[in-house]
mmCIF file of C-alpha atoms and ligand atoms in Angstrom:
data_model
loop_
_atom_site.group_PDB
_atom_site.id
_atom_site.type_symbol
_atom_site.label_atom_id
_atom_site.label_comp_id
_atom_site.label_asym_id
_atom_site.label_seq_id
_atom_site.Cartn_x
_atom_site.Cartn_y
_atom_site.Cartn_z
ATOM 1 C CA UNK A 1 57.013 -91.591 106.443
ATOM 2 C CA UNK A 2 53.265 -91.453 106.918
ATOM 3 C CA UNK A 3 50.604 -91.442 104.230
ATOM 4 C CA UNK A 4 50.996 -88.948 101.440
ATOM 5 C CA UNK A 5 49.091 -85.833 102.529
ATOM 6 C CA UNK A 6 45.912 -84.896 100.710
ATOM 7 C CA UNK A 7 45.892 -81.158 100.544
ATOM 8 C CA UNK A 8 44.418 -80.038 97.301
ATOM 9 C CA UNK A 9 41.981 -80.487 94.470
ATOM 10 C CA UNK A 10 41.954 -83.688 92.451
ATOM 11 C CA UNK A 11 40.076 -83.006 89.258
ATOM 12 C CA UNK A 12 40.440 -86.605 88.043
ATOM 13 C CA UNK A 13 38.650 -87.845 91.138
ATOM 14 C CA UNK A 14 35.863 -85.298 90.741
ATOM 15 C CA UNK A 15 35.505 -86.271 87.112
ATOM 16 C CA UNK A 16 35.174 -89.964 87.958
ATOM 17 C CA UNK A 17 32.779 -89.386 90.829
ATOM 18 C CA UNK A 18 30.613 -86.588 89.437
ATOM 19 C CA UNK A 19 31.058 -86.187 85.688
ATOM 20 C CA UNK A 20 27.988 -83.962 85.476
ATOM 21 C CA UNK A 21 29.479 -81.325 87.791
ATOM 22 C CA UNK A 22 32.979 -81.835 86.371
ATOM 23 C CA UNK A 23 31.527 -80.944 82.960
ATOM 24 C CA UNK A 24 30.374 -77.599 84.370
ATOM 25 C CA UNK A 25 33.923 -76.812 85.504
ATOM 26 C CA UNK A 26 35.366 -77.803 82.132
ATOM 27 C CA UNK A 27 32.757 -75.798 80.231
ATOM 28 C CA UNK A 28 33.507 -72.715 82.331
ATOM 29 C CA UNK A 29 37.229 -73.129 81.641
ATOM 30 C CA UNK A 30 36.412 -73.442 77.935
ATOM 31 C CA UNK A 31 34.284 -70.292 78.130
ATOM 32 C CA UNK A 32 37.127 -68.377 79.743
ATOM 33 C CA UNK A 33 39.698 -69.708 77.290
ATOM 34 C CA UNK A 34 37.437 -69.184 74.300
ATOM 35 C CA UNK A 35 37.061 -65.412 74.630
ATOM 36 C CA UNK A 36 38.155 -62.134 76.174
ATOM 37 C CA UNK A 37 37.189 -61.361 79.777
ATOM 38 C CA UNK A 38 36.725 -57.657 80.445
ATOM 39 C CA UNK A 39 34.537 -57.659 83.565
ATOM 40 C CA UNK A 40 36.397 -55.066 85.665
ATOM 41 C CA UNK A 41 35.706 -56.866 88.961
ATOM 42 C CA UNK A 42 37.004 -60.282 87.874
ATOM 43 C CA UNK A 43 40.444 -61.836 87.610
ATOM 44 C CA UNK A 44 42.116 -65.245 87.275
ATOM 45 C CA UNK A 45 43.345 -66.462 90.666
ATOM 46 C CA UNK A 46 46.677 -68.255 90.571
ATOM 47 C CA UNK A 47 46.906 -72.056 90.783
ATOM 48 C CA UNK A 48 48.382 -71.661 94.297
ATOM 49 C CA UNK A 49 45.329 -69.640 95.385
ATOM 50 C CA UNK A 50 43.042 -72.289 93.845
ATOM 51 C CA UNK A 51 44.957 -75.058 95.662
ATOM 52 C CA UNK A 52 44.428 -73.329 99.019
ATOM 53 C CA UNK A 53 40.738 -72.842 98.185
ATOM 54 C CA UNK A 54 40.370 -76.522 97.367
ATOM 55 C CA UNK A 55 42.073 -77.643 100.582
ATOM 56 C CA UNK A 56 40.924 -79.449 103.721
ATOM 57 C CA UNK A 57 40.887 -76.146 105.595
ATOM 58 C CA UNK A 58 37.295 -75.867 104.387
ATOM 59 C CA UNK A 59 36.426 -78.417 107.107
ATOM 60 C CA UNK A 60 37.380 -76.396 110.153
ATOM 61 C CA UNK A 61 35.089 -74.361 112.351
ATOM 62 C CA UNK A 62 37.056 -71.504 113.870
ATOM 63 C CA UNK A 63 34.733 -68.850 115.307
ATOM 64 C CA UNK A 64 36.854 -66.197 116.932
ATOM 65 C CA UNK A 65 40.337 -65.019 116.062
ATOM 66 C CA UNK A 66 43.816 -66.612 116.175
ATOM 67 C CA UNK A 67 44.621 -67.661 119.752
ATOM 68 C CA UNK A 68 41.073 -66.949 120.959
ATOM 69 C CA UNK A 69 38.651 -69.344 119.248
ATOM 70 C CA UNK A 70 35.373 -70.867 120.352
ATOM 71 C CA UNK A 71 36.352 -74.325 119.007
ATOM 72 C CA UNK A 72 39.165 -76.719 119.815
ATOM 73 C CA UNK A 73 41.697 -77.805 117.242
ATOM 74 C CA UNK A 74 42.260 -74.378 115.702
ATOM 75 C CA UNK A 75 46.001 -74.188 116.378
ATOM 76 C CA UNK A 76 46.835 -75.092 112.769
ATOM 77 C CA UNK A 77 44.306 -72.864 110.992
ATOM 78 C CA UNK A 78 45.346 -70.061 113.353
ATOM 79 C CA UNK A 79 48.656 -70.045 111.481
ATOM 80 C CA UNK A 80 46.894 -69.519 108.153
ATOM 81 C CA UNK A 81 44.893 -66.565 109.463
ATOM 82 C CA UNK A 82 47.915 -65.033 111.187
ATOM 83 C CA UNK A 83 49.888 -65.317 107.936
ATOM 84 C CA UNK A 84 47.079 -63.567 106.062
ATOM 85 C CA UNK A 85 46.914 -60.784 108.673
ATOM 86 C CA UNK A 86 50.683 -60.293 108.862
ATOM 87 C CA UNK A 87 51.097 -60.255 105.087
ATOM 88 C CA UNK A 88 48.223 -57.798 104.566
ATOM 89 C CA UNK A 89 49.636 -55.508 107.261
ATOM 90 C CA UNK A 90 53.029 -55.608 105.567
ATOM 91 C CA UNK A 91 51.510 -55.031 102.130
ATOM 92 C CA UNK A 92 49.373 -52.041 103.093
ATOM 93 C CA UNK A 93 51.056 -50.692 106.233
ATOM 94 C CA UNK A 94 47.766 -50.962 108.132
ATOM 95 C CA UNK A 95 47.576 -50.988 111.943
ATOM 96 C CA UNK A 96 44.938 -53.705 111.970
ATOM 97 C CA UNK A 97 43.481 -56.142 109.406
ATOM 98 C CA UNK A 98 40.490 -58.453 109.627
ATOM 99 C CA UNK A 99 40.607 -61.083 106.877
ATOM 100 C CA UNK A 100 37.361 -62.899 107.698
ATOM 101 C CA UNK A 101 34.655 -61.025 105.719
ATOM 102 C CA UNK A 102 33.133 -63.333 103.134
ATOM 103 C CA UNK A 103 32.785 -60.505 100.606
ATOM 104 C CA UNK A 104 33.146 -56.778 100.046
ATOM 105 C CA UNK A 105 29.477 -56.305 100.949
ATOM 106 C CA UNK A 106 30.066 -58.125 104.261
ATOM 107 C CA UNK A 107 33.123 -55.956 104.919
ATOM 108 C CA UNK A 108 31.008 -52.845 104.397
ATOM 109 C CA UNK A 109 28.231 -54.166 106.640
ATOM 110 C CA UNK A 110 30.878 -54.706 109.336
ATOM 111 C CA UNK A 111 32.138 -51.128 108.913
ATOM 112 C CA UNK A 112 28.613 -49.715 109.295
ATOM 113 C CA UNK A 113 28.015 -51.974 112.312
ATOM 114 C CA UNK A 114 31.259 -50.913 113.983
ATOM 115 C CA UNK A 115 30.848 -47.166 113.532
ATOM 116 C CA UNK A 116 27.136 -46.357 113.323
ATOM 117 C CA UNK A 117 23.689 -46.905 114.767
ATOM 118 C CA UNK A 118 20.655 -47.477 112.523
ATOM 119 C CA UNK A 119 19.251 -44.123 111.434
ATOM 120 C CA UNK A 120 22.618 -42.366 111.369
ATOM 121 C CA UNK A 121 23.427 -40.178 108.396
ATOM 122 C CA UNK A 122 25.984 -41.336 105.825
ATOM 123 C CA UNK A 123 27.376 -39.430 102.836
ATOM 124 C CA UNK A 124 28.301 -41.705 99.933
ATOM 125 C CA UNK A 125 28.618 -41.779 96.168
ATOM 126 C CA UNK A 126 25.451 -42.130 94.100
ATOM 127 C CA UNK A 127 25.180 -45.677 92.686
ATOM 128 C CA UNK A 128 24.314 -44.415 89.199
ATOM 129 C CA UNK A 129 27.471 -42.272 89.226
ATOM 130 C CA UNK A 130 29.691 -45.226 90.088
ATOM 131 C CA UNK A 131 29.063 -46.022 93.783
ATOM 132 C CA UNK A 132 27.960 -49.395 95.124
ATOM 133 C CA UNK A 133 24.766 -51.054 96.372
ATOM 134 C CA UNK A 134 26.121 -50.982 99.922
ATOM 135 C CA UNK A 135 26.673 -47.229 99.722
ATOM 136 C CA UNK A 136 23.003 -46.454 100.270
ATOM 137 C CA UNK A 137 20.877 -48.134 97.630
ATOM 138 C CA UNK A 138 17.270 -48.418 98.766
ATOM 139 C CA UNK A 139 17.218 -52.134 97.898
ATOM 140 C CA UNK A 140 20.194 -52.758 100.221
ATOM 141 C CA UNK A 141 20.548 -52.767 104.029
ATOM 142 C CA UNK A 142 22.509 -49.516 103.752
ATOM 143 C CA UNK A 143 19.638 -47.567 102.214
ATOM 144 C CA UNK A 144 17.035 -49.218 104.441
ATOM 145 C CA UNK A 145 18.789 -48.804 107.803
ATOM 146 C CA UNK A 146 20.706 -45.554 107.320
ATOM 147 C CA UNK A 147 19.884 -42.061 106.160
ATOM 148 C CA UNK A 148 22.114 -41.872 103.113
ATOM 149 C CA UNK A 149 22.835 -38.624 101.299
ATOM 150 C CA UNK A 150 24.471 -39.015 97.883
ATOM 151 C CA UNK A 151 27.172 -37.038 96.128
ATOM 152 C CA UNK A 152 28.019 -37.483 92.464
ATOM 153 C CA UNK A 153 30.211 -36.371 89.610
ATOM 154 C CA UNK A 154 30.023 -33.040 87.810
ATOM 155 C CA UNK A 155 28.102 -32.999 84.532
ATOM 156 C CA UNK A 156 30.887 -31.180 82.685
ATOM 157 C CA UNK A 157 33.992 -33.074 83.848
ATOM 158 C CA UNK A 158 32.391 -36.332 85.059
ATOM 159 C CA UNK A 159 34.818 -36.138 87.991
ATOM 160 C CA UNK A 160 33.815 -36.297 91.667
ATOM 161 C CA UNK A 161 32.542 -32.887 92.694
ATOM 162 C CA UNK A 162 34.580 -32.357 95.869
ATOM 163 C CA UNK A 163 32.893 -28.965 96.423
ATOM 164 C CA UNK A 164 29.522 -30.718 96.445
ATOM 165 C CA UNK A 165 30.874 -33.373 98.830
ATOM 166 C CA UNK A 166 31.976 -30.646 101.247
ATOM 167 C CA UNK A 167 28.719 -28.675 100.951
ATOM 168 C CA UNK A 168 26.627 -31.805 101.565
ATOM 169 C CA UNK A 169 28.836 -32.782 104.506
ATOM 170 C CA UNK A 170 28.465 -29.337 106.103
ATOM 171 C CA UNK A 171 24.703 -29.338 105.515
ATOM 172 C CA UNK A 172 23.909 -32.912 106.619
ATOM 173 C CA UNK A 173 26.638 -33.507 109.235
ATOM 174 C CA UNK A 174 27.054 -37.217 108.368
ATOM 175 C CA UNK A 175 28.445 -39.605 110.955
ATOM 176 C CA UNK A 176 30.352 -41.392 108.190
ATOM 177 C CA UNK A 177 31.565 -40.438 104.712
ATOM 178 C CA UNK A 178 32.238 -43.184 102.177
ATOM 179 C CA UNK A 179 34.639 -42.809 99.289
ATOM 180 C CA UNK A 180 35.397 -45.533 96.780
ATOM 181 C CA UNK A 181 33.456 -46.743 93.759
ATOM 182 C CA UNK A 182 32.784 -49.566 91.342
ATOM 183 C CA UNK A 183 32.489 -47.635 88.099
ATOM 184 C CA UNK A 184 34.560 -44.488 88.557
ATOM 185 C CA UNK A 185 37.646 -44.628 86.333
ATOM 186 C CA UNK A 186 39.628 -41.829 87.967
ATOM 187 C CA UNK A 187 41.930 -41.574 90.962
ATOM 188 C CA UNK A 188 40.097 -40.611 94.156
ATOM 189 C CA UNK A 189 41.660 -37.894 96.297
ATOM 190 C CA UNK A 190 41.579 -39.507 99.744
ATOM 191 C CA UNK A 191 43.329 -36.497 101.318
ATOM 192 C CA UNK A 192 40.460 -34.210 100.297
ATOM 193 C CA UNK A 193 37.911 -36.675 101.704
ATOM 194 C CA UNK A 194 39.949 -36.860 104.936
ATOM 195 C CA UNK A 195 39.880 -33.065 105.211
ATOM 196 C CA UNK A 196 36.097 -32.939 104.724
ATOM 197 C CA UNK A 197 35.535 -35.758 107.221
ATOM 198 C CA UNK A 198 37.682 -33.950 109.797
ATOM 199 C CA UNK A 199 35.829 -30.693 109.194
ATOM 200 C CA UNK A 200 32.486 -32.276 110.129
ATOM 201 C CA UNK A 201 33.754 -34.849 112.620
ATOM 202 C CA UNK A 202 32.760 -37.863 110.476
ATOM 203 C CA UNK A 203 34.378 -41.260 110.157
ATOM 204 C CA UNK A 204 35.976 -41.822 106.749
ATOM 205 C CA UNK A 205 35.364 -45.211 105.153
ATOM 206 C CA UNK A 206 37.310 -45.942 101.963
ATOM 207 C CA UNK A 207 35.756 -48.846 100.070
ATOM 208 C CA UNK A 208 38.616 -49.825 97.759
ATOM 209 C CA UNK A 209 37.172 -53.175 96.675
ATOM 210 C CA UNK A 210 37.990 -52.362 93.068
ATOM 211 C CA UNK A 211 41.390 -50.733 93.435
ATOM 212 C CA UNK A 212 43.019 -52.633 96.311
ATOM 213 C CA UNK A 213 45.229 -54.593 93.894
ATOM 214 C CA UNK A 214 46.406 -51.384 92.234
ATOM 215 C CA UNK A 215 47.203 -49.948 95.663
ATOM 216 C CA UNK A 216 49.051 -53.147 96.594
ATOM 217 C CA UNK A 217 51.171 -52.786 93.471
ATOM 218 C CA UNK A 218 51.714 -49.049 93.917
ATOM 219 C CA UNK A 219 49.813 -48.157 90.734
ATOM 220 C CA UNK A 220 47.365 -45.950 92.681
ATOM 221 C CA UNK A 221 47.871 -44.107 95.977
ATOM 222 C CA UNK A 222 46.814 -46.008 99.086
ATOM 223 C CA UNK A 223 43.732 -45.036 101.108
ATOM 224 C CA UNK A 224 45.217 -46.523 104.287
ATOM 225 C CA UNK A 225 46.995 -43.371 105.546
ATOM 226 C CA UNK A 226 43.785 -41.347 105.200
ATOM 227 C CA UNK A 227 40.756 -43.473 106.088
ATOM 228 C CA UNK A 228 39.651 -44.667 109.528
ATOM 229 C CA UNK A 229 38.416 -47.864 107.930
ATOM 230 C CA UNK A 230 39.323 -49.387 104.557
ATOM 231 C CA UNK A 231 37.197 -52.199 103.158
ATOM 232 C CA UNK A 232 38.340 -54.337 100.253
ATOM 233 C CA UNK A 233 37.810 -57.487 98.242
ATOM 234 C CA UNK A 234 40.484 -60.034 97.454
ATOM 235 C CA UNK A 235 39.269 -61.354 94.098
ATOM 236 C CA UNK A 236 39.454 -58.323 91.835
ATOM 237 C CA UNK A 237 42.719 -56.683 90.774
ATOM 238 C CA UNK A 238 44.355 -58.279 93.852
ATOM 239 C CA UNK A 239 43.930 -61.654 92.084
ATOM 240 C CA UNK A 240 43.094 -63.703 95.157
ATOM 241 C CA UNK A 241 40.120 -65.829 96.229
ATOM 242 C CA UNK A 242 36.592 -64.463 96.290
ATOM 243 C CA UNK A 243 36.326 -62.654 99.614
ATOM 244 C CA UNK A 244 36.654 -59.442 101.576
ATOM 245 C CA UNK A 245 38.592 -57.757 104.334
ATOM 246 C CA UNK A 246 38.749 -54.694 106.560
ATOM 247 C CA UNK A 247 41.723 -52.560 107.588
ATOM 248 C CA UNK A 248 41.498 -49.936 110.275
ATOM 249 C CA UNK A 249 43.360 -47.845 112.799
ATOM 250 C CA UNK A 250 44.467 -49.533 116.017
ATOM 251 C CA UNK A 251 41.851 -47.496 117.882
ATOM 252 C CA UNK A 252 39.027 -49.211 115.919
ATOM 253 C CA UNK A 253 40.491 -52.727 115.869
ATOM 254 C CA UNK A 254 38.314 -54.237 118.601
ATOM 255 C CA UNK A 255 35.135 -52.628 117.217
ATOM 256 C CA UNK A 256 35.806 -53.926 113.707
ATOM 257 C CA UNK A 257 36.650 -57.417 114.939
ATOM 258 C CA UNK A 258 33.476 -57.599 117.035
ATOM 259 C CA UNK A 259 31.435 -56.323 114.078
ATOM 260 C CA UNK A 260 32.760 -59.048 111.765
ATOM 261 C CA UNK A 261 32.376 -61.777 114.408
ATOM 262 C CA UNK A 262 30.039 -62.294 116.199
ATOM 263 C CA UNK A 263 27.844 -59.457 114.894
ATOM 264 C CA UNK A 264 27.530 -60.213 111.149
ATOM 265 C CA UNK A 265 29.289 -63.541 110.602
ATOM 266 C CA UNK A 266 29.765 -66.891 112.292
ATOM 267 C CA UNK A 267 32.565 -69.258 111.340
ATOM 268 C CA UNK A 268 35.203 -67.872 108.987
ATOM 269 C CA UNK A 269 35.862 -69.768 105.744
ATOM 270 C CA UNK A 270 39.346 -70.965 106.646
ATOM 271 C CA UNK A 271 40.150 -72.272 103.158
ATOM 272 C CA UNK A 272 39.358 -68.782 101.807
ATOM 273 C CA UNK A 273 41.379 -67.143 104.596
ATOM 274 C CA UNK A 274 44.320 -69.398 103.666
ATOM 275 C CA UNK A 275 43.899 -68.472 100.003
ATOM 276 C CA UNK A 276 43.878 -64.787 100.987
ATOM 277 C CA UNK A 277 47.249 -65.387 102.694
ATOM 278 C CA UNK A 278 48.559 -66.879 99.439
ATOM 279 C CA UNK A 279 47.279 -63.899 97.433
ATOM 280 C CA UNK A 280 48.808 -61.348 99.836
ATOM 281 C CA UNK A 281 52.083 -63.300 99.574
ATOM 282 C CA UNK A 282 51.927 -63.096 95.776
ATOM 283 C CA UNK A 283 51.139 -59.361 95.912
ATOM 284 C CA UNK A 284 54.195 -58.804 98.131
ATOM 285 C CA UNK A 285 56.460 -60.076 95.364
ATOM 286 C CA UNK A 286 58.177 -57.361 93.296
ATOM 287 C CA UNK A 287 56.607 -58.607 90.044
ATOM 288 C CA UNK A 288 53.123 -57.751 91.328
ATOM 289 C CA UNK A 289 53.948 -54.043 91.017
ATOM 290 C CA UNK A 290 54.677 -54.638 87.329
ATOM 291 C CA UNK A 291 51.325 -56.394 86.975
ATOM 292 C CA UNK A 292 49.439 -53.533 88.665
ATOM 293 C CA UNK A 293 51.128 -50.920 86.484
ATOM 294 C CA UNK A 294 50.379 -52.947 83.357
ATOM 295 C CA UNK A 295 46.687 -53.260 84.337
ATOM 296 C CA UNK A 296 46.451 -49.445 84.356
ATOM 297 C CA UNK A 297 48.542 -49.006 81.198
ATOM 298 C CA UNK A 298 46.310 -51.520 79.394
ATOM 299 C CA UNK A 299 43.131 -49.784 80.587
ATOM 300 C CA UNK A 300 44.456 -46.454 79.281
ATOM 301 C CA UNK A 301 45.265 -47.924 75.873
ATOM 302 C CA UNK A 302 41.886 -49.672 75.727
ATOM 303 C CA UNK A 303 40.041 -46.439 76.627
ATOM 304 C CA UNK A 304 42.049 -44.372 74.133
ATOM 305 C CA UNK A 305 41.574 -46.928 71.380
ATOM 306 C CA UNK A 306 37.820 -47.041 72.003
ATOM 307 C CA UNK A 307 37.770 -43.236 71.855
ATOM 308 C CA UNK A 308 39.569 -43.428 68.504
ATOM 309 C CA UNK A 309 36.806 -45.817 67.378
ATOM 310 C CA UNK A 310 34.197 -43.151 68.151
ATOM 311 C CA UNK A 311 32.888 -44.252 71.552
ATOM 312 C CA UNK A 312 33.641 -41.841 74.364
ATOM 313 C CA UNK A 313 35.295 -42.846 77.659
ATOM 314 C CA UNK A 314 33.479 -41.118 80.519
ATOM 315 C CA UNK A 315 35.727 -38.385 81.992
ATOM 316 C CA UNK A 316 37.912 -38.711 78.909
ATOM 317 C CA UNK A 317 39.936 -41.722 80.054
ATOM 318 C CA UNK A 318 41.074 -43.626 83.101
ATOM 319 C CA UNK A 319 43.637 -43.713 85.894
ATOM 320 C CA UNK A 320 42.700 -47.214 86.959
ATOM 321 C CA UNK A 321 41.845 -50.716 85.796
ATOM 322 C CA UNK A 322 38.550 -49.768 84.174
ATOM 323 C CA UNK A 323 36.970 -47.477 81.658
ATOM 324 C CA UNK A 324 33.331 -46.506 81.417
ATOM 325 C CA UNK A 325 32.260 -46.076 77.810
ATOM 326 C CA UNK A 326 29.400 -43.819 76.678
ATOM 327 C CA UNK A 327 27.770 -45.547 73.692
ATOM 328 C CA UNK A 328 25.296 -42.873 72.699
ATOM 329 C CA UNK A 329 27.346 -41.775 69.690
ATOM 330 C CA UNK A 330 27.271 -45.343 68.415
ATOM 331 C CA UNK A 331 23.479 -45.447 68.776
ATOM 332 C CA UNK A 332 23.353 -48.638 70.865
ATOM 333 C CA UNK A 333 22.368 -49.140 74.495
ATOM 334 C CA UNK A 334 24.579 -50.786 77.087
ATOM 335 C CA UNK A 335 22.269 -53.807 77.159
ATOM 336 C CA UNK A 336 22.471 -54.310 73.388
ATOM 337 C CA UNK A 337 26.248 -53.802 73.374
ATOM 338 C CA UNK A 338 26.676 -56.313 76.209
ATOM 339 C CA UNK A 339 24.619 -58.869 74.333
ATOM 340 C CA UNK A 340 26.455 -58.302 71.020
ATOM 341 C CA UNK A 341 29.864 -58.507 72.694
ATOM 342 C CA UNK A 342 28.833 -61.705 74.502
ATOM 343 C CA UNK A 343 27.854 -63.223 71.162
ATOM 344 C CA UNK A 344 31.339 -62.307 69.926
ATOM 345 C CA UNK A 345 33.121 -63.943 72.893
ATOM 346 C CA UNK A 346 33.870 -60.653 74.653
ATOM 347 C CA UNK A 347 32.495 -60.608 78.195
ATOM 348 C CA UNK A 348 31.830 -57.172 79.682
ATOM 349 C CA UNK A 349 28.934 -55.526 81.476
ATOM 350 C CA UNK A 350 26.447 -52.842 80.643
ATOM 351 C CA UNK A 351 26.782 -49.954 83.052
ATOM 352 C CA UNK A 352 25.014 -46.701 83.786
ATOM 353 C CA UNK A 353 26.968 -43.615 82.861
ATOM 354 C CA UNK A 354 26.571 -40.455 84.977
ATOM 355 C CA UNK A 355 23.209 -38.736 84.308
ATOM 356 C CA UNK A 356 22.200 -41.727 82.198
ATOM 357 C CA UNK A 357 18.871 -41.159 80.429
ATOM 358 C CA UNK A 358 18.290 -44.936 80.261
ATOM 359 C CA UNK A 359 17.107 -47.148 83.143
ATOM 360 C CA UNK A 360 19.687 -49.377 84.942
ATOM 361 C CA UNK A 361 18.581 -52.495 83.065
ATOM 362 C CA UNK A 362 19.273 -50.808 79.727
ATOM 363 C CA UNK A 363 21.938 -48.103 80.348
ATOM 364 C CA UNK A 364 23.880 -46.021 77.846
ATOM 365 C CA UNK A 365 27.265 -47.479 78.700
ATOM 366 C CA UNK A 366 29.555 -50.432 79.128
ATOM 367 C CA UNK A 367 32.300 -50.969 81.692
ATOM 368 C CA UNK A 368 35.531 -52.584 80.525
ATOM 369 C CA UNK A 369 38.341 -53.698 82.816
ATOM 370 C CA UNK A 370 41.817 -55.081 82.287
ATOM 371 C CA UNK A 371 42.733 -57.247 85.338
ATOM 372 C CA UNK A 372 41.956 -60.532 83.511
ATOM 373 C CA UNK A 373 43.582 -59.766 80.166
ATOM 374 C CA UNK A 374 46.672 -58.434 81.944
ATOM 375 C CA UNK A 375 46.953 -61.626 84.005
ATOM 376 C CA UNK A 376 46.889 -63.457 80.670
ATOM 377 C CA UNK A 377 49.904 -61.437 79.571
ATOM 378 C CA UNK A 378 48.169 -59.170 77.075
ATOM 379 C CA UNK A 379 49.613 -55.709 76.442
ATOM 380 C CA UNK A 380 48.899 -52.498 74.511
ATOM 381 C CA UNK A 381 48.819 -54.122 71.047
ATOM 382 C CA UNK A 382 46.205 -56.607 72.172
ATOM 383 C CA UNK A 383 44.179 -53.832 73.846
ATOM 384 C CA UNK A 384 44.007 -51.966 70.534
ATOM 385 C CA UNK A 385 42.833 -55.143 68.823
ATOM 386 C CA UNK A 386 40.187 -55.742 71.515
ATOM 387 C CA UNK A 387 38.950 -52.135 71.164
ATOM 388 C CA UNK A 388 38.591 -52.572 67.432
ATOM 389 C CA UNK A 389 36.670 -55.829 67.919
ATOM 390 C CA UNK A 390 34.291 -54.196 70.433
ATOM 391 C CA UNK A 391 33.700 -51.170 68.209
ATOM 392 C CA UNK A 392 33.014 -53.388 65.203
ATOM 393 C CA UNK A 393 30.591 -55.783 66.848
ATOM 394 C CA UNK A 394 28.542 -53.248 68.785
ATOM 395 C CA UNK A 395 27.738 -51.520 65.490
ATOM 396 C CA UNK A 396 27.429 -54.638 63.390
ATOM 397 C CA UNK A 397 26.039 -57.757 65.109
ATOM 398 C CA UNK A 398 26.608 -59.745 61.917
ATOM 399 C CA UNK A 399 30.344 -59.533 62.637
ATOM 400 C CA UNK A 400 29.905 -61.625 65.810
ATOM 401 C CA UNK A 401 31.034 -64.924 64.235
ATOM 402 C CA UNK A 402 34.249 -63.499 62.816
ATOM 403 C CA UNK A 403 35.021 -61.505 65.970
ATOM 404 C CA UNK A 404 34.389 -64.571 68.084
ATOM 405 C CA UNK A 405 37.102 -66.415 66.166
ATOM 406 C CA UNK A 406 39.522 -63.511 66.605
ATOM 407 C CA UNK A 407 38.745 -63.292 70.324
ATOM 408 C CA UNK A 408 39.322 -67.035 70.771
ATOM 409 C CA UNK A 409 42.566 -66.885 68.815
ATOM 410 C CA UNK A 410 43.839 -63.968 70.912
ATOM 411 C CA UNK A 411 42.906 -65.732 74.109
ATOM 412 C CA UNK A 412 44.573 -68.922 72.941
ATOM 413 C CA UNK A 413 47.890 -67.167 72.371
ATOM 414 C CA UNK A 414 47.621 -65.835 75.944
ATOM 415 C CA UNK A 415 46.065 -68.931 77.479
ATOM 416 C CA UNK A 416 44.973 -68.964 81.103
ATOM 417 C CA UNK A 417 45.757 -71.979 83.275
ATOM 418 C CA UNK A 418 47.856 -73.453 80.439
ATOM 419 C CA UNK A 419 48.614 -76.682 82.273
HETATM 420 N N1 DSN B 501 29.697 -56.548 91.580
HETATM 421 C C1 DSN B 501 30.925 -55.816 91.751
HETATM 422 C C2 DSN B 501 31.316 -55.136 90.489
HETATM 423 O O1 DSN B 501 31.193 -55.723 89.435
HETATM 424 O O2 DSN B 501 31.787 -54.009 90.512
HETATM 425 C C3 DSN B 501 30.871 -54.890 92.906
HETATM 426 O O3 DSN B 501 30.374 -55.530 93.994
#
């Protein structure tokens, strides 16, 4: 037998060598364990995912793709990337998957680069109605380099106005239509978007960064059968490492691969690619479907319970992992609510609601999501308790101390990373 292999993180070693940094890691774990995490785009990656992330695969340069790299010595890491690709293809039934994007934003940049030229017209969801920075914000490459026309939600229903999408598509003849959002609680009808894209001869990009985990678990319909290109992240409801990916039709495979490398990225992060393989493997297990369904069930209970407390869920509820809450009835802004909840150990984010009268730094809403609390094993009863804590503390900041203790106690019963 040779030497025992070193393949993973050794916290004891880090603590001895760099106690200052080790303290940061411990404090963050304490923060997570000491409260309730409701940021809709976060989750708790499994210990196996963390082990892959903390592995020696971080050392390897591997520009290129499995079997065709620009560096020697890639035959081992090739296996990690091939596993990630094969598992993602099996999970989503996609023709082609690229697992190298460092983030969802990078995945979107690759999609633009593969399909468009600067100056082309794109039709995408308005950021303040739930879209994303990379869907045409002026402060982002997408708004600077492309001519982006925005669609939104209806004032009365707060649902995507598919008639408006079609009218705008016919009028502006976009080269690409983007569907997918970061703060839209409802199911998106990919078939309708496909029909509109076909009518005007546009590419359809589905950015499912937020909902990919729910699609993996069958809790929401998949965008893969409808979109030419599907971009995603691996760290949200999918519960993997921080990172992104792109799926596409076989016809676009070479274009997407060339857009990811060498156009927008250099060396892939092989430890992250390996961790993506682990996460896809976990999502392929039957129990992941139960997790995905519970994430949605919890979000529904949380939204309904908040409504019962007198704060209105935008669009009346949710079909997904998140709810967007209109706080105007409670007389507090999103910024104040975020700060009061933080003081009470409940981490969530302020968020614009559609047609928000307040600026983006203030907002009239908060976004709450259930991927983290569901990973912790919380269910409907706990969601009702969390809703009552939120409703109490946003109206009465003096309750923060007491709520903080309740939040910590709830989190302790459902402790993350218990070992
Ligand atoms: N920042 C992410 C979110 O919170 O939705 C999207 O990129």
